[in-house]
Amino acid sequence: MTQLSTKIKLYTNQEVDFLKDVLLQDDGNGAYIKEWNLNIPKPTIAQLDAFEAQAKIVESNQAKVKNRIKEYGSIAEQIEYITENGLDAWQTKVNSIKAKYPKN
């Protein structure tokens, strides 16, 4: 099951401020929309559920990007790697990390 926030972003096709635009709440039975402050109609559960497959891809890709960033290391570590091994070696390393965590 994907996050409600991901499905809302897909439904609205825009970035959503979940502290101002849309407030979510979970009272123990799953998250729901507590407050809708956007200038588009509030979606039904069925409309949001229609985005489930797309949301799985988005969330999977977000996890893969997070793993990539972790393996790339900090900017300082990347610069040190380039300085010590050269740009070609760094590009090879980046490509191997991307191959390890391919996006959908």
PDB file of C-alpha atoms in Angstrom:
ATOM      1  CA  MET A   1       0.000   0.000   0.000  1.00  0.00           C
ATOM      2  CA  THR A   2       1.345   3.397  -0.938  1.00  0.00           C
ATOM      3  CA  GLN A   3       1.309   6.624   1.021  1.00  0.00           C
ATOM      4  CA  LEU A   4      -1.794   8.774   0.789  1.00  0.00           C
ATOM      5  CA  SER A   5       0.439  11.814   0.303  1.00  0.00           C
ATOM      6  CA  THR A   6       1.981  10.285  -2.832  1.00  0.00           C
ATOM      7  CA  LYS A   7      -1.431   9.639  -4.356  1.00  0.00           C
ATOM      8  CA  ILE A   8      -2.526  13.197  -3.533  1.00  0.00           C
ATOM      9  CA  LYS A   9       0.553  14.618  -5.287  1.00  0.00           C
ATOM     10  CA  LEU A  10      -0.255  12.518  -8.346  1.00  0.00           C
ATOM     11  CA  TYR A  11      -3.922  13.553  -8.257  1.00  0.00           C
ATOM     12  CA  THR A  12      -3.078  17.265  -8.010  1.00  0.00           C
ATOM     13  CA  ASN A  13      -0.114  17.047 -10.393  1.00  0.00           C
ATOM     14  CA  GLN A  14       1.738  19.586  -8.265  1.00  0.00           C
ATOM     15  CA  GLU A  15       3.812  19.895  -5.122  1.00  0.00           C
ATOM     16  CA  VAL A  16       1.582  19.908  -2.073  1.00  0.00           C
ATOM     17  CA  ASP A  17       2.338  21.557   1.276  1.00  0.00           C
ATOM     18  CA  PHE A  18       1.007  19.041   3.783  1.00  0.00           C
ATOM     19  CA  LEU A  19       1.122  21.641   6.551  1.00  0.00           C
ATOM     20  CA  LYS A  20      -1.005  24.178   4.672  1.00  0.00           C
ATOM     21  CA  ASP A  21      -2.603  22.880   1.446  1.00  0.00           C
ATOM     22  CA  VAL A  22      -3.755  19.460   2.601  1.00  0.00           C
ATOM     23  CA  LEU A  23      -3.799  18.239   6.185  1.00  0.00           C
ATOM     24  CA  LEU A  24      -3.706  14.505   6.728  1.00  0.00           C
ATOM     25  CA  GLN A  25      -4.646  12.664   9.884  1.00  0.00           C
ATOM     26  CA  ASP A  26      -4.440   9.096  11.096  1.00  0.00           C
ATOM     27  CA  ASP A  27      -6.552   8.108  14.089  1.00  0.00           C
ATOM     28  CA  GLY A  28      -5.314   4.521  13.975  1.00  0.00           C
ATOM     29  CA  ASN A  29      -7.394   3.298  11.051  1.00  0.00           C
ATOM     30  CA  GLY A  30      -5.220   4.711   8.284  1.00  0.00           C
ATOM     31  CA  ALA A  31      -4.519   8.185   7.003  1.00  0.00           C
ATOM     32  CA  TYR A  32      -7.291  10.365   5.610  1.00  0.00           C
ATOM     33  CA  ILE A  33      -7.711  13.927   4.383  1.00  0.00           C
ATOM     34  CA  LYS A  34      -8.676  16.071   7.367  1.00  0.00           C
ATOM     35  CA  GLU A  35      -8.564  19.412   5.561  1.00  0.00           C
ATOM     36  CA  TRP A  36      -8.427  20.290   1.839  1.00  0.00           C
ATOM     37  CA  ASN A  37      -7.332  23.838   0.993  1.00  0.00           C
ATOM     38  CA  LEU A  38      -6.576  23.555  -2.714  1.00  0.00           C
ATOM     39  CA  ASN A  39      -8.555  25.192  -5.524  1.00  0.00           C
ATOM     40  CA  ILE A  40      -9.349  21.846  -7.114  1.00  0.00           C
ATOM     41  CA  PRO A  41     -12.035  19.399  -5.991  1.00  0.00           C
ATOM     42  CA  LYS A  42     -11.167  17.152  -3.074  1.00  0.00           C
ATOM     43  CA  PRO A  43     -10.654  13.633  -4.454  1.00  0.00           C
ATOM     44  CA  THR A  44     -12.700  10.639  -3.489  1.00  0.00           C
ATOM     45  CA  ILE A  45     -11.028   7.527  -2.131  1.00  0.00           C
ATOM     46  CA  ALA A  46     -11.727   5.809  -5.462  1.00  0.00           C
ATOM     47  CA  GLN A  47     -10.027   8.628  -7.368  1.00  0.00           C
ATOM     48  CA  LEU A  48      -6.954   8.369  -5.153  1.00  0.00           C
ATOM     49  CA  ASP A  49      -6.916   4.566  -5.307  1.00  0.00           C
ATOM     50  CA  ALA A  50      -6.747   4.857  -9.098  1.00  0.00           C
ATOM     51  CA  PHE A  51      -3.212   6.236  -8.606  1.00  0.00           C
ATOM     52  CA  GLU A  52      -1.998   3.184  -6.636  1.00  0.00           C
ATOM     53  CA  ALA A  53       0.120   1.700  -9.450  1.00  0.00           C
ATOM     54  CA  GLN A  54       1.731   5.045 -10.284  1.00  0.00           C
ATOM     55  CA  ALA A  55       2.340   5.746  -6.602  1.00  0.00           C
ATOM     56  CA  LYS A  56       4.159   2.403  -6.207  1.00  0.00           C
ATOM     57  CA  ILE A  57       6.530   3.390  -9.011  1.00  0.00           C
ATOM     58  CA  VAL A  58       7.100   6.874  -7.557  1.00  0.00           C
ATOM     59  CA  GLU A  59       7.811   5.516  -4.082  1.00  0.00           C
ATOM     60  CA  SER A  60      10.047   2.768  -5.433  1.00  0.00           C
ATOM     61  CA  ASN A  61      12.055   5.317  -7.417  1.00  0.00           C
ATOM     62  CA  GLN A  62      12.324   7.597  -4.369  1.00  0.00           C
ATOM     63  CA  ALA A  63      13.784   4.711  -2.350  1.00  0.00           C
ATOM     64  CA  LYS A  64      16.255   3.913  -5.124  1.00  0.00           C
ATOM     65  CA  VAL A  65      17.383   7.545  -5.361  1.00  0.00           C
ATOM     66  CA  LYS A  66      17.860   7.590  -1.586  1.00  0.00           C
ATOM     67  CA  ASN A  67      20.057   4.477  -1.841  1.00  0.00           C
ATOM     68  CA  ARG A  68      22.028   6.017  -4.699  1.00  0.00           C
ATOM     69  CA  ILE A  69      22.687   9.206  -2.745  1.00  0.00           C
ATOM     70  CA  LYS A  70      23.876   7.177   0.232  1.00  0.00           C
ATOM     71  CA  GLU A  71      26.329   5.233  -1.936  1.00  0.00           C
ATOM     72  CA  TYR A  72      27.584   8.314  -3.797  1.00  0.00           C
ATOM     73  CA  GLY A  73      28.711   9.769  -0.488  1.00  0.00           C
ATOM     74  CA  SER A  74      28.892  13.415   0.434  1.00  0.00           C
ATOM     75  CA  ILE A  75      29.934  16.068  -2.061  1.00  0.00           C
ATOM     76  CA  ALA A  76      33.300  16.245  -0.280  1.00  0.00           C
ATOM     77  CA  GLU A  77      33.741  12.465  -0.618  1.00  0.00           C
ATOM     78  CA  GLN A  78      32.856  12.617  -4.307  1.00  0.00           C
ATOM     79  CA  ILE A  79      35.343  15.425  -4.944  1.00  0.00           C
ATOM     80  CA  GLU A  80      38.019  13.496  -3.075  1.00  0.00           C
ATOM     81  CA  TYR A  81      37.249  10.384  -5.161  1.00  0.00           C
ATOM     82  CA  ILE A  82      37.513  12.399  -8.393  1.00  0.00           C
ATOM     83  CA  THR A  83      40.752  14.027  -7.244  1.00  0.00           C
ATOM     84  CA  GLU A  84      42.316  10.688  -6.336  1.00  0.00           C
ATOM     85  CA  ASN A  85      40.903   8.506  -9.129  1.00  0.00           C
ATOM     86  CA  GLY A  86      39.910  10.850 -11.948  1.00  0.00           C
ATOM     87  CA  LEU A  87      36.607  11.859 -13.488  1.00  0.00           C
ATOM     88  CA  ASP A  88      36.302   8.741 -15.653  1.00  0.00           C
ATOM     89  CA  ALA A  89      36.620   6.482 -12.591  1.00  0.00           C
ATOM     90  CA  TRP A  90      33.985   8.524 -10.773  1.00  0.00           C
ATOM     91  CA  GLN A  91      31.600   8.319 -13.738  1.00  0.00           C
ATOM     92  CA  THR A  92      32.129   4.552 -13.841  1.00  0.00           C
ATOM     93  CA  LYS A  93      31.338   4.364 -10.120  1.00  0.00           C
ATOM     94  CA  VAL A  94      28.174   6.468 -10.558  1.00  0.00           C
ATOM     95  CA  ASN A  95      27.010   4.304 -13.473  1.00  0.00           C
ATOM     96  CA  SER A  96      27.541   1.125 -11.443  1.00  0.00           C
ATOM     97  CA  ILE A  97      25.501   2.590  -8.552  1.00  0.00           C
ATOM     98  CA  LYS A  98      22.725   3.589 -10.977  1.00  0.00           C
ATOM     99  CA  ALA A  99      22.758   0.067 -12.424  1.00  0.00           C
ATOM    100  CA  LYS A 100      22.513  -1.352  -8.896  1.00  0.00           C
ATOM    101  CA  TYR A 101      19.455   0.818  -8.177  1.00  0.00           C
ATOM    102  CA  PRO A 102      17.672   1.275 -11.545  1.00  0.00           C
ATOM    103  CA  LYS A 103      14.609   3.489 -11.606  1.00  0.00           C
ATOM    104  CA  ASN A 104      11.373   2.219 -13.135  1.00  0.00           C
TER     105      ASN A 104
END
